Short mmCIF file of C-alpha atoms in Angstrom, two decimals:
data_model
loop_
_atom_site.label_atom_id
_atom_site.label_comp_id
_atom_site.label_asym_id
_atom_site.label_seq_id
_atom_site.Cartn_x
_atom_site.Cartn_y
_atom_site.Cartn_z
CA UNK A 1 42.63 41.87 93.37
CA UNK A 2 42.53 43.54 96.76
CA UNK A 3 40.02 42.70 99.47
CA UNK A 4 38.52 46.23 99.08
CA UNK A 5 37.93 45.63 95.42
CA UNK A 6 36.37 42.27 96.10
CA UNK A 7 33.89 43.91 98.44
CA UNK A 8 33.02 46.66 95.96
CA UNK A 9 32.54 44.02 93.26
CA UNK A 10 30.03 42.18 95.53
CA UNK A 11 27.87 45.35 95.73
CA UNK A 12 26.73 44.94 92.24
CA UNK A 13 24.13 46.96 90.44
CA UNK A 14 21.51 44.98 88.72
CA UNK A 15 21.32 41.23 88.05
CA UNK A 16 25.01 40.41 87.49
CA UNK A 17 28.49 41.70 88.75
CA UNK A 18 30.04 44.65 87.09
CA UNK A 19 32.26 44.05 84.07
CA UNK A 20 34.72 46.82 84.99
CA UNK A 21 35.22 49.16 88.04
CA UNK A 22 37.49 51.49 86.11
CA UNK A 23 37.09 55.22 86.71
CA UNK A 24 37.47 58.07 84.23
CA UNK A 25 40.96 59.20 83.41
CA UNK A 26 41.88 62.84 82.61
CA UNK A 27 41.59 61.94 78.95
CA UNK A 28 38.03 60.44 79.53
CA UNK A 29 36.91 63.56 81.35
CA UNK A 30 38.20 65.72 78.48
CA UNK A 31 36.32 63.44 75.97
CA UNK A 32 33.07 63.90 78.05
CA UNK A 33 33.48 67.69 77.81
CA UNK A 34 33.89 67.48 73.99
CA UNK A 35 30.82 65.26 73.76
CA UNK A 36 28.85 67.70 75.87
CA UNK A 37 29.88 70.55 73.58
CA UNK A 38 28.76 68.63 70.48
CA UNK A 39 25.42 67.90 72.10
CA UNK A 40 24.93 71.52 73.05
CA UNK A 41 25.43 72.53 69.37
CA UNK A 42 23.64 69.67 67.70
CA UNK A 43 20.96 68.49 70.09
CA UNK A 44 20.61 71.29 72.72
CA UNK A 45 18.65 70.96 75.96
CA UNK A 46 15.78 73.28 76.75
CA UNK A 47 16.90 76.68 77.88
CA UNK A 48 15.76 78.39 81.14
CA UNK A 49 12.92 80.16 79.39
CA UNK A 50 11.62 76.96 77.80
CA UNK A 51 11.94 75.02 81.06
CA UNK A 52 9.96 77.75 82.87
CA UNK A 53 7.27 77.50 80.18
CA UNK A 54 7.00 73.74 80.79
CA UNK A 55 6.77 74.32 84.52
CA UNK A 56 4.01 76.88 83.99
CA UNK A 57 2.04 74.51 81.74
CA UNK A 58 2.44 71.67 84.16
CA UNK A 59 1.29 73.80 87.11
CA UNK A 60 -1.77 75.05 85.22
CA UNK A 61 -2.72 71.43 84.21
CA UNK A 62 -2.11 70.27 87.76
CA UNK A 63 -4.42 73.01 89.09
CA UNK A 64 -7.11 72.17 86.54
CA UNK A 65 -7.00 68.46 87.46
CA UNK A 66 -7.35 69.18 91.23
CA UNK A 67 -10.20 71.61 90.54
CA UNK A 68 -12.01 69.07 88.34
CA UNK A 69 -11.75 66.38 90.96
CA UNK A 70 -13.38 68.53 93.54
CA UNK A 71 -16.08 69.68 91.10
CA UNK A 72 -16.87 66.16 90.10
CA UNK A 73 -17.11 64.99 93.73
CA UNK A 74 -19.62 67.80 94.44
CA UNK A 75 -21.70 67.15 91.26
CA UNK A 76 -21.85 63.38 91.77
CA UNK A 77 -22.43 63.54 95.58
CA UNK A 78 -19.21 61.82 96.55
CA UNK A 79 -16.72 62.58 99.35
CA UNK A 80 -13.98 64.85 98.09
CA UNK A 81 -11.29 62.36 99.28
CA UNK A 82 -12.89 59.71 97.05
CA UNK A 83 -12.41 61.85 93.96
CA UNK A 84 -9.09 63.48 94.69
CA UNK A 85 -7.00 63.79 91.56
CA UNK A 86 -3.20 64.35 91.21
CA UNK A 87 -1.12 65.09 88.11
CA UNK A 88 2.34 63.38 87.82
CA UNK A 89 4.93 63.65 85.12
CA UNK A 90 5.99 60.54 83.23
CA UNK A 91 8.70 59.43 80.80
CA UNK A 92 11.47 61.91 79.71
CA UNK A 93 9.97 64.79 81.68
CA UNK A 94 10.14 62.77 84.88
CA UNK A 95 13.78 61.89 84.12
CA UNK A 96 14.63 65.56 83.58
CA UNK A 97 15.34 65.24 79.91
CA UNK A 98 13.95 68.22 77.99
CA UNK A 99 14.80 69.82 74.60
CA UNK A 100 13.25 72.76 72.97
CA UNK A 101 10.53 70.75 71.26
CA UNK A 102 9.69 68.38 74.10
CA UNK A 103 6.10 67.72 74.86
CA UNK A 104 4.73 67.03 78.39
CA UNK A 105 3.56 63.52 79.10
CA UNK A 106 1.61 63.15 82.35
CA UNK A 107 -0.85 60.95 84.18
CA UNK A 108 -3.86 61.80 86.35
CA UNK A 109 -4.06 59.52 89.35
CA UNK A 110 -7.57 59.60 90.64
CA UNK A 111 -9.43 58.28 93.70
CA UNK A 112 -11.70 55.20 93.29
CA UNK A 113 -14.88 57.08 92.65
CA UNK A 114 -13.62 58.69 89.43
CA UNK A 115 -14.27 56.49 86.52
CA UNK A 116 -12.42 56.54 83.14
CA UNK A 117 -15.62 57.34 81.37
CA UNK A 118 -16.32 60.32 83.63
CA UNK A 119 -12.76 61.58 83.18
CA UNK A 120 -12.83 61.41 79.32
CA UNK A 121 -16.31 62.80 79.02
CA UNK A 122 -16.15 65.62 81.51
CA UNK A 123 -12.48 66.73 81.95
CA UNK A 124 -12.22 67.87 78.30
CA UNK A 125 -15.21 70.09 78.93
CA UNK A 126 -13.27 71.98 81.63
CA UNK A 127 -10.26 72.15 79.46
CA UNK A 128 -12.15 73.60 76.60
CA UNK A 129 -13.07 76.63 78.71
CA UNK A 130 -9.44 77.82 78.67
CA UNK A 131 -8.13 80.00 75.82
CA UNK A 132 -4.60 78.71 76.41
CA UNK A 133 -5.67 75.24 75.46
CA UNK A 134 -6.23 74.24 71.82
CA UNK A 135 -6.31 71.10 69.55
CA UNK A 136 -8.22 69.20 72.24
CA UNK A 137 -8.47 65.59 71.24
CA UNK A 138 -9.57 62.86 73.71
CA UNK A 139 -8.69 59.32 72.58
CA UNK A 140 -10.49 57.07 75.05
CA UNK A 141 -10.51 53.99 72.78
CA UNK A 142 -6.68 53.81 72.57
CA UNK A 143 -4.79 50.92 74.17
CA UNK A 144 -3.58 53.52 76.64
CA UNK A 145 -6.45 56.17 76.72
CA UNK A 146 -5.10 59.70 76.31
CA UNK A 147 -6.22 63.28 76.11
CA UNK A 148 -4.03 65.18 73.55
CA UNK A 149 -3.95 68.96 73.43
CA UNK A 150 -1.72 72.03 73.13
CA UNK A 151 -1.42 74.31 76.14
CA UNK A 152 0.44 77.55 75.55
CA UNK A 153 1.68 76.01 72.27
CA UNK A 154 3.24 73.06 74.12
CA UNK A 155 2.02 69.58 73.19
CA UNK A 156 0.51 67.75 76.19
CA UNK A 157 -0.59 64.15 76.57
CA UNK A 158 -2.62 63.31 79.65
CA UNK A 159 -3.22 59.60 80.66
CA UNK A 160 -5.63 58.40 83.31
CA UNK A 161 -5.14 55.99 86.26
CA UNK A 162 -8.06 55.15 88.43
CA UNK A 163 -7.12 53.73 91.87
CA UNK A 164 -9.14 51.02 93.58
CA UNK A 165 -9.17 53.10 96.84
CA UNK A 166 -9.49 56.76 97.95
CA UNK A 167 -6.49 58.97 97.33
CA UNK A 168 -6.19 60.93 100.63
CA UNK A 169 -3.92 63.65 99.61
CA UNK A 170 -0.75 63.45 97.48
CA UNK A 171 0.50 60.17 96.33
CA UNK A 172 3.87 60.05 98.07
CA UNK A 173 5.20 56.66 96.93
CA UNK A 174 4.06 55.58 93.43
CA UNK A 175 6.61 52.76 93.58
CA UNK A 176 4.36 50.87 96.09
CA UNK A 177 3.27 47.79 94.29
CA UNK A 178 0.06 47.71 96.39
CA UNK A 179 -1.19 50.67 94.32
CA UNK A 180 -1.87 48.14 91.51
CA UNK A 181 -4.06 45.90 93.65
CA UNK A 182 -7.40 45.48 91.80
CA UNK A 183 -6.29 48.09 89.28
CA UNK A 184 -7.29 47.48 85.66
CA UNK A 185 -4.72 46.91 82.95
CA UNK A 186 -5.21 50.41 81.29
CA UNK A 187 -4.69 52.23 84.57
CA UNK A 188 -1.70 49.96 85.36
CA UNK A 189 -0.05 50.82 82.02
CA UNK A 190 -0.69 54.47 82.65
CA UNK A 191 0.80 54.69 86.18
CA UNK A 192 3.72 52.62 85.05
CA UNK A 193 5.02 55.66 83.19
CA UNK A 194 5.77 56.99 86.58
CA UNK A 195 6.84 53.77 88.20
CA UNK A 196 9.27 52.84 85.36
CA UNK A 197 10.95 56.25 85.38
CA UNK A 198 11.52 56.10 89.14
CA UNK A 199 12.75 52.48 88.96
CA UNK A 200 15.30 53.42 86.29
CA UNK A 201 16.58 56.19 88.43
CA UNK A 202 17.01 53.74 91.38
CA UNK A 203 18.82 51.23 89.29
CA UNK A 204 21.74 53.37 88.10
CA UNK A 205 24.88 54.03 90.16
CA UNK A 206 25.42 57.59 88.99
CA UNK A 207 22.35 59.43 87.69
CA UNK A 208 24.22 62.36 86.30
CA UNK A 209 26.53 60.03 84.20
CA UNK A 210 23.41 58.08 83.08
CA UNK A 211 21.76 61.28 81.86
CA UNK A 212 24.80 62.42 80.07
CA UNK A 213 25.16 59.16 78.21
CA UNK A 214 21.46 58.94 77.44
CA UNK A 215 21.37 62.37 75.85
CA UNK A 216 24.02 61.29 73.41
CA UNK A 217 22.21 57.92 72.71
CA UNK A 218 18.89 59.74 72.15
CA UNK A 219 20.44 62.25 69.81
CA UNK A 220 22.06 59.43 67.83
CA UNK A 221 18.79 57.27 67.69
CA UNK A 222 16.85 60.30 66.46
CA UNK A 223 19.36 61.29 63.88
CA UNK A 224 19.61 57.73 62.58
CA UNK A 225 15.79 57.34 62.36
CA UNK A 226 15.43 54.50 64.93
CA UNK A 227 13.63 56.52 67.71
CA UNK A 228 10.05 55.34 67.32
CA UNK A 229 7.88 52.76 69.11
CA UNK A 230 5.09 53.06 66.53
CA UNK A 231 7.25 52.06 63.64
CA UNK A 232 8.86 49.10 65.32
CA UNK A 233 12.06 50.64 66.58
CA UNK A 234 12.69 51.75 70.20
CA UNK A 235 11.00 54.50 72.17
CA UNK A 236 12.45 56.59 75.00
CA UNK A 237 11.84 53.92 77.68
CA UNK A 238 13.73 51.28 75.81
CA UNK A 239 16.75 53.43 75.11
CA UNK A 240 16.83 54.55 78.68
CA UNK A 241 16.82 50.90 79.94
CA UNK A 242 19.63 50.03 77.58
CA UNK A 243 21.82 52.90 78.82
CA UNK A 244 20.97 52.07 82.36
CA UNK A 245 22.14 48.48 82.01
CA UNK A 246 25.45 49.69 80.59
CA UNK A 247 25.75 51.95 83.60
CA UNK A 248 25.29 48.93 85.93
CA UNK A 249 27.92 46.93 84.09
CA UNK A 250 30.46 49.86 84.27
CA UNK A 251 29.39 51.73 87.44
CA UNK A 252 32.27 54.08 87.78
CA UNK A 253 32.62 55.25 84.25
CA UNK A 254 31.84 58.73 82.87
CA UNK A 255 29.36 59.64 80.19
CA UNK A 256 31.68 59.39 77.22
CA UNK A 257 33.02 56.06 78.39
CA UNK A 258 29.45 54.78 78.83
CA UNK A 259 28.55 55.70 75.26
CA UNK A 260 31.58 53.87 74.00
CA UNK A 261 30.62 50.81 76.02
CA UNK A 262 27.01 51.09 74.85
CA UNK A 263 28.03 50.51 71.24
CA UNK A 264 30.64 47.93 72.17
CA UNK A 265 28.19 45.87 74.17
CA UNK A 266 25.09 46.10 72.04
CA UNK A 267 26.72 45.67 68.67
CA UNK A 268 27.76 42.19 69.92
CA UNK A 269 24.74 41.33 72.08
CA UNK A 270 22.87 38.05 71.67
CA UNK A 271 19.35 39.45 71.20
CA UNK A 272 17.47 36.08 71.54
CA UNK A 273 14.80 36.88 74.14
CA UNK A 274 15.23 33.43 75.64
CA UNK A 275 18.93 34.19 76.48
CA UNK A 276 19.67 37.88 75.93
CA UNK A 277 16.93 39.87 77.58
CA UNK A 278 18.15 43.26 78.93
CA UNK A 279 17.09 43.35 82.58
CA UNK A 280 17.80 45.92 85.24
CA UNK A 281 16.38 44.03 88.18
CA UNK A 282 14.45 40.90 89.00
CA UNK A 283 10.65 41.07 89.06
CA UNK A 284 8.42 38.40 90.44
CA UNK A 285 4.69 37.62 90.03
CA UNK A 286 2.73 38.95 92.98
CA UNK A 287 0.45 36.52 94.63
CA UNK A 288 -2.88 37.27 96.33
CA UNK A 289 -6.24 38.66 95.40
CA UNK A 290 -6.11 41.76 93.14
CA UNK A 291 -2.79 40.91 91.54
CA UNK A 292 -3.46 37.79 89.42
CA UNK A 293 -4.34 39.70 86.21
CA UNK A 294 -0.99 41.62 86.23
CA UNK A 295 1.30 39.32 84.26
CA UNK A 296 5.10 39.60 84.71
CA UNK A 297 7.29 39.08 81.63
CA UNK A 298 9.04 35.82 81.47
CA UNK A 299 11.50 34.60 78.87
CA UNK A 300 10.17 32.33 76.16
CA UNK A 301 11.48 28.72 75.99
CA UNK A 302 14.70 28.36 73.97
CA UNK A 303 14.10 27.55 70.38
CA UNK A 304 16.06 25.51 67.96
CA UNK A 305 16.58 26.66 64.41
CA UNK A 306 13.84 24.25 63.39
CA UNK A 307 11.25 25.71 65.83
CA UNK A 308 8.66 28.13 64.61
CA UNK A 309 8.20 31.38 66.58
CA UNK A 310 5.36 31.55 69.03
CA UNK A 311 3.19 34.45 70.16
CA UNK A 312 5.29 34.65 73.35
CA UNK A 313 8.54 35.00 71.30
CA UNK A 314 7.15 37.06 68.42
CA UNK A 315 9.52 39.93 69.23
CA UNK A 316 13.17 39.30 68.27
CA UNK A 317 14.46 41.23 71.32
CA UNK A 318 13.48 41.83 74.91
CA UNK A 319 14.23 45.05 76.92
CA UNK A 320 12.37 44.63 80.25
CA UNK A 321 10.90 47.43 82.24
CA UNK A 322 12.09 47.48 85.93
CA UNK A 323 8.80 48.08 87.68
CA UNK A 324 6.19 45.52 88.58
CA UNK A 325 4.58 44.15 86.51
CA UNK A 326 7.66 43.94 84.26
CA UNK A 327 6.95 44.04 80.52
CA UNK A 328 8.86 43.86 77.30
CA UNK A 329 9.25 47.52 76.14
CA UNK A 330 10.36 46.33 72.65
CA UNK A 331 7.33 44.12 71.97
CA UNK A 332 6.74 46.03 68.68
CA UNK A 333 10.07 45.28 67.17
CA UNK A 334 9.96 43.13 63.94
CA UNK A 335 12.66 41.03 62.25
CA UNK A 336 13.17 43.86 59.70
CA UNK A 337 13.36 46.71 62.21
CA UNK A 338 15.67 44.46 64.35
CA UNK A 339 17.98 44.15 61.35
CA UNK A 340 18.03 47.93 60.94
CA UNK A 341 18.77 48.44 64.70
CA UNK A 342 21.79 45.95 64.50
CA UNK A 343 23.19 47.71 61.49
CA UNK A 344 22.98 51.10 63.18
CA UNK A 345 24.61 49.69 66.39
CA UNK A 346 27.37 48.19 64.28
CA UNK A 347 27.83 51.48 62.44
CA UNK A 348 28.04 53.29 65.77
CA UNK A 349 30.60 50.87 67.13
CA UNK A 350 32.72 51.18 64.04
CA UNK A 351 32.88 54.96 64.60
CA UNK A 352 33.18 55.43 68.30
CA UNK A 353 34.48 52.19 69.89
CA UNK A 354 37.28 51.13 67.57
CA UNK A 355 40.92 51.10 68.71
CA UNK A 356 42.65 54.45 68.26
CA UNK A 357 39.63 56.62 67.83
CA UNK A 358 40.16 60.17 69.07
CA UNK A 359 37.26 60.90 71.41
CA UNK A 360 38.72 64.28 72.30
CA UNK A 361 37.92 65.31 68.74
CA UNK A 362 34.52 66.74 67.85
CA UNK A 363 34.72 64.93 64.55
CA UNK A 364 34.22 61.49 66.18
CA UNK A 365 31.05 62.57 67.99
CA UNK A 366 29.72 64.53 65.05
CA UNK A 367 30.34 61.50 62.78
CA UNK A 368 28.43 59.25 65.28
CA UNK A 369 25.24 61.40 65.11
CA UNK A 370 25.49 62.32 61.38
CA UNK A 371 21.85 62.31 60.22
CA UNK A 372 20.37 59.61 58.12
CA UNK A 373 20.21 60.62 54.46
CA UNK A 374 16.91 58.72 53.93
CA UNK A 375 15.72 60.60 50.83
CA UNK A 376 19.11 61.28 49.27
CA UNK A 377 19.83 58.31 47.04
CA UNK A 378 23.26 59.58 46.03
CA UNK A 379 24.18 59.62 49.81
CA UNK A 380 23.03 56.09 50.63
CA UNK A 381 19.26 56.81 50.81
CA UNK A 382 16.34 54.94 49.10
CA UNK A 383 15.41 55.20 45.34
CA UNK A 384 11.75 54.35 45.57
CA UNK A 385 9.11 55.28 48.20
CA UNK A 386 5.47 54.71 49.29
CA UNK A 387 4.01 58.12 50.06
CA UNK A 388 1.08 57.92 52.39
CA UNK A 389 -0.72 61.24 52.22
CA UNK A 390 -3.18 62.44 54.92
CA UNK A 391 -5.39 65.46 54.14
CA UNK A 392 -7.68 67.13 56.68
CA UNK A 393 -10.35 69.83 56.61
CA UNK A 394 -9.32 71.16 59.95
CA UNK A 395 -6.08 71.07 61.97
CA UNK A 396 -7.57 68.81 64.52
CA UNK A 397 -9.06 66.26 62.12
CA UNK A 398 -5.82 66.21 60.20
CA UNK A 399 -3.61 65.67 63.30
CA UNK A 400 -5.98 63.02 64.61
CA UNK A 401 -5.99 61.06 61.31
CA UNK A 402 -2.20 61.53 60.93
CA UNK A 403 -1.59 60.02 64.39
CA UNK A 404 -3.88 57.11 63.77
CA UNK A 405 -2.30 56.33 60.36
CA UNK A 406 1.19 56.59 61.78
CA UNK A 407 0.30 54.15 64.60
CA UNK A 408 -1.16 51.67 62.12
CA UNK A 409 1.70 51.88 59.50
CA UNK A 410 3.67 49.05 61.01
CA UNK A 411 0.92 46.56 62.06
CA UNK A 412 -1.20 47.15 58.94
CA UNK A 413 1.25 47.81 56.20
CA UNK A 414 4.84 46.78 56.85
CA UNK A 415 3.83 43.37 58.30
CA UNK A 416 1.87 42.67 54.99
CA UNK A 417 4.59 43.60 52.60
CA UNK A 418 5.93 40.72 50.43
CA UNK A 419 9.26 39.20 51.46
CA UNK A 420 12.03 40.44 49.37
CA UNK A 421 15.74 40.31 48.88
CA UNK A 422 16.90 43.95 48.99
CA UNK A 423 17.97 45.42 45.70
CA UNK A 424 20.79 47.11 47.68
CA UNK A 425 22.16 44.79 50.37
CA UNK A 426 23.28 47.76 52.49
CA UNK A 427 19.62 48.41 53.16
CA UNK A 428 16.60 46.45 54.39
CA UNK A 429 13.79 46.04 51.79
CA UNK A 430 11.35 48.38 53.66
CA UNK A 431 12.13 51.16 56.06
CA UNK A 432 9.65 53.72 57.35
CA UNK A 433 10.68 57.37 57.91
CA UNK A 434 10.02 58.48 61.54
CA UNK A 435 7.45 61.32 61.41
CA UNK A 436 5.10 63.02 58.99
CA UNK A 437 6.04 65.93 56.85
CA UNK A 438 3.84 68.89 55.79
CA UNK A 439 3.11 69.02 52.10
CA UNK A 440 0.65 70.82 49.90
CA UNK A 441 -2.38 68.54 49.10
CA UNK A 442 -1.83 67.29 45.59
CA UNK A 443 -5.55 67.55 44.76
CA UNK A 444 -5.88 70.82 46.62
CA UNK A 445 -8.99 69.43 48.45
CA UNK A 446 -7.77 70.00 52.00
CA UNK A 447 -6.09 72.92 53.68
CA UNK A 448 -4.04 70.54 55.92
CA UNK A 449 -1.88 67.80 54.28
CA UNK A 450 1.06 65.78 55.34
CA UNK A 451 2.81 62.57 54.27
CA UNK A 452 4.46 59.54 55.71
CA UNK A 453 7.13 57.73 53.76
CA UNK A 454 8.37 54.13 53.41
CA UNK A 455 11.70 53.63 51.67
CA UNK A 456 11.79 50.68 49.21
CA UNK A 457 14.75 48.61 48.16
CA UNK A 458 12.98 45.85 46.19
CA UNK A 459 13.28 44.10 42.82
CA UNK A 460 11.91 45.91 39.81
CA UNK A 461 8.41 44.70 39.08
CA UNK A 462 7.50 43.54 42.51
CA UNK A 463 3.77 44.09 43.06
CA UNK A 464 2.98 45.90 46.29
CA UNK A 465 -0.69 46.51 45.38
CA UNK A 466 -2.28 43.61 47.32
CA UNK A 467 -0.49 44.74 50.47
CA UNK A 468 -1.46 48.30 49.97
CA UNK A 469 -5.06 47.53 49.24
CA UNK A 470 -5.31 45.38 52.41
CA UNK A 471 -3.78 48.17 54.37
CA UNK A 472 -6.28 50.75 53.02
CA UNK A 473 -9.24 48.40 53.77
CA UNK A 474 -8.28 47.79 57.30
CA UNK A 475 -7.19 51.36 57.84
CA UNK A 476 -10.65 52.41 56.63
CA UNK A 477 -12.27 50.24 59.27
CA UNK A 478 -9.98 51.64 62.02
CA UNK A 479 -10.60 55.23 60.95
CA UNK A 480 -14.37 54.70 60.80
CA UNK A 481 -14.38 53.07 64.14
CA UNK A 482 -12.05 55.45 66.09
CA UNK A 483 -12.97 58.73 64.30
CA UNK A 484 -16.61 58.31 63.15
CA UNK A 485 -17.44 62.03 63.48
CA UNK A 486 -14.61 62.99 61.05
CA UNK A 487 -15.14 60.06 58.67
CA UNK A 488 -18.88 60.65 58.36
CA UNK A 489 -18.35 64.32 57.52
CA UNK A 490 -15.59 63.77 54.97
CA UNK A 491 -13.12 65.67 57.14
CA UNK A 492 -10.11 63.80 56.02
CA UNK A 493 -8.72 61.52 53.28
CA UNK A 494 -5.85 59.08 53.05
CA UNK A 495 -4.02 58.07 49.83
CA UNK A 496 -1.00 55.90 49.01
CA UNK A 497 1.31 56.53 46.11
CA UNK A 498 4.42 54.83 44.71
CA UNK A 499 6.96 57.61 44.14
CA UNK A 500 10.46 57.51 42.70
CA UNK A 501 13.03 59.58 44.49
CA UNK A 502 13.34 61.84 41.40
CA UNK A 503 9.60 62.83 41.83
CA UNK A 504 9.84 63.77 45.48
CA UNK A 505 9.36 67.55 46.12
CA UNK A 506 12.60 69.56 46.74
CA UNK A 507 11.56 70.09 50.44
CA UNK A 508 11.36 66.33 50.93
CA UNK A 509 14.57 65.47 49.03
CA UNK A 510 16.60 67.83 51.22
CA UNK A 511 15.31 66.44 54.54
CA UNK A 512 17.57 64.50 56.94
CA UNK A 513 16.90 63.43 60.51
CA UNK A 514 18.55 66.60 61.55
CA UNK A 515 15.80 68.78 60.07
CA UNK A 516 12.38 68.83 61.50
CA UNK A 517 9.27 68.56 59.28
CA UNK A 518 7.62 71.43 61.07
CA UNK A 519 10.50 73.75 59.84
CA UNK A 520 9.97 72.81 56.23
CA UNK A 521 8.08 74.87 53.71
CA UNK A 522 5.04 73.32 52.03
CA UNK A 523 5.69 71.93 48.55
CA UNK A 524 3.49 70.41 45.89
CA UNK A 525 3.98 66.73 45.10
CA UNK A 526 1.90 66.57 41.92
CA UNK A 527 2.97 63.67 39.74
CA UNK A 528 0.12 62.18 37.70
CA UNK A 529 2.35 59.34 36.55
CA UNK A 530 2.52 57.87 40.07
CA UNK A 531 0.10 55.09 41.06
CA UNK A 532 -2.53 56.08 43.56
CA UNK A 533 -4.82 54.09 45.95
CA UNK A 534 -7.50 56.14 47.66
CA UNK A 535 -9.41 55.59 50.85
CA UNK A 536 -13.09 55.91 50.07
#
């Protein structure tokens, strides 16, 4: 190897030297264009009109946040600088990834006199005065408190970060770790949406190539039903970190090459968190007053096959955020969802990274992102399902209950299901469908009704009722605690039914991950023969 290459290799990205410094060939560049064409057809980006709408919504929200900060300072008798508020984009929006259905995730960064209670009690009042804003739903009790709403028909989630000091004008450097000094954990988690996105940008050698590869991986993960933090798969941050690490290992490669390497690398990866954590950069625990409560992720001790898992090693994989305090973004992955992820990575590798595959053919890329046929048994889908129905008296009560039930499906139900050897060894015993689908309420009691589904591949006669009963009991407590105003007024209901695939409504049986539930017609799911457990 030449001296020049030696020097380039020493200028590594990330925590290890690159695997290859190869650059795209003419064939690779042509393959990248074909991949881009397939994405434009199958998973298009937001067009100019949609991007302008998002900018307009963000600008309106930013103005309302600033106005509210000044109004709060005046009413509470504080200096304006102590209550200055600034809105910042987080997540995919901050990375520049927008599709036609993208929502807007953002965080309000506020000076030290603005409390979380004041923000969640008073800011929604200001928002409610605007006709462009609907479905206003503050959720202050969440692990990461959020105000959910629609603004000009765009879904918006607003988090809150309270600084421990005044915010004198715009926050110019959110990457400064000193911002987190004396900050509580909820605020730290909220501002880290900004800090992690910026750190990912700084960790990749070519941001445009990173975005091109990430768009394909996001489309693949969504089509294959593995894009969901709530259900124990991976969310947007985790997928972005995984792609960024491949960019570091192959710093000169183009988007199509990076996608191929993504599947080649991760289909063979040792996911043991003690040995195979995916890390973009080193992060150390900060010392000194004000930082002790921010804990940096550290690998669990190595286990032998005889050791029992500990709390620290409960997740079977570790994908670590690159901003202080580093955290495991895949903490919600379970052994069963991990098995699904591995199978999907292996499937992707068999399609796109095998010797002789023609990457200049649309067929290869289209095959990679072929949608999961979850409900079509004759196409490899499931034969039995749990159907979790959520009915609501109003759109807001329904959406609130639906969101809470979806967030509790994995911790309250899937973790309680009995161990089973799958009836079909090509499947895991239980797999949740990502997202709710609109249906007609079987009892016609509520004008708004949707359903979540869990596919079952279990032996005939296995009794799921104890797990379902415990789920309903614990869910009832959660709903009564977090939605007391709706629960007391009978504003919603939740039911669980065991449904064979033949009894699914036509509108559900035809669904794949390519079709969105919002685009589907309502359809009745009356089947008196199915078992039902009701939330009372």
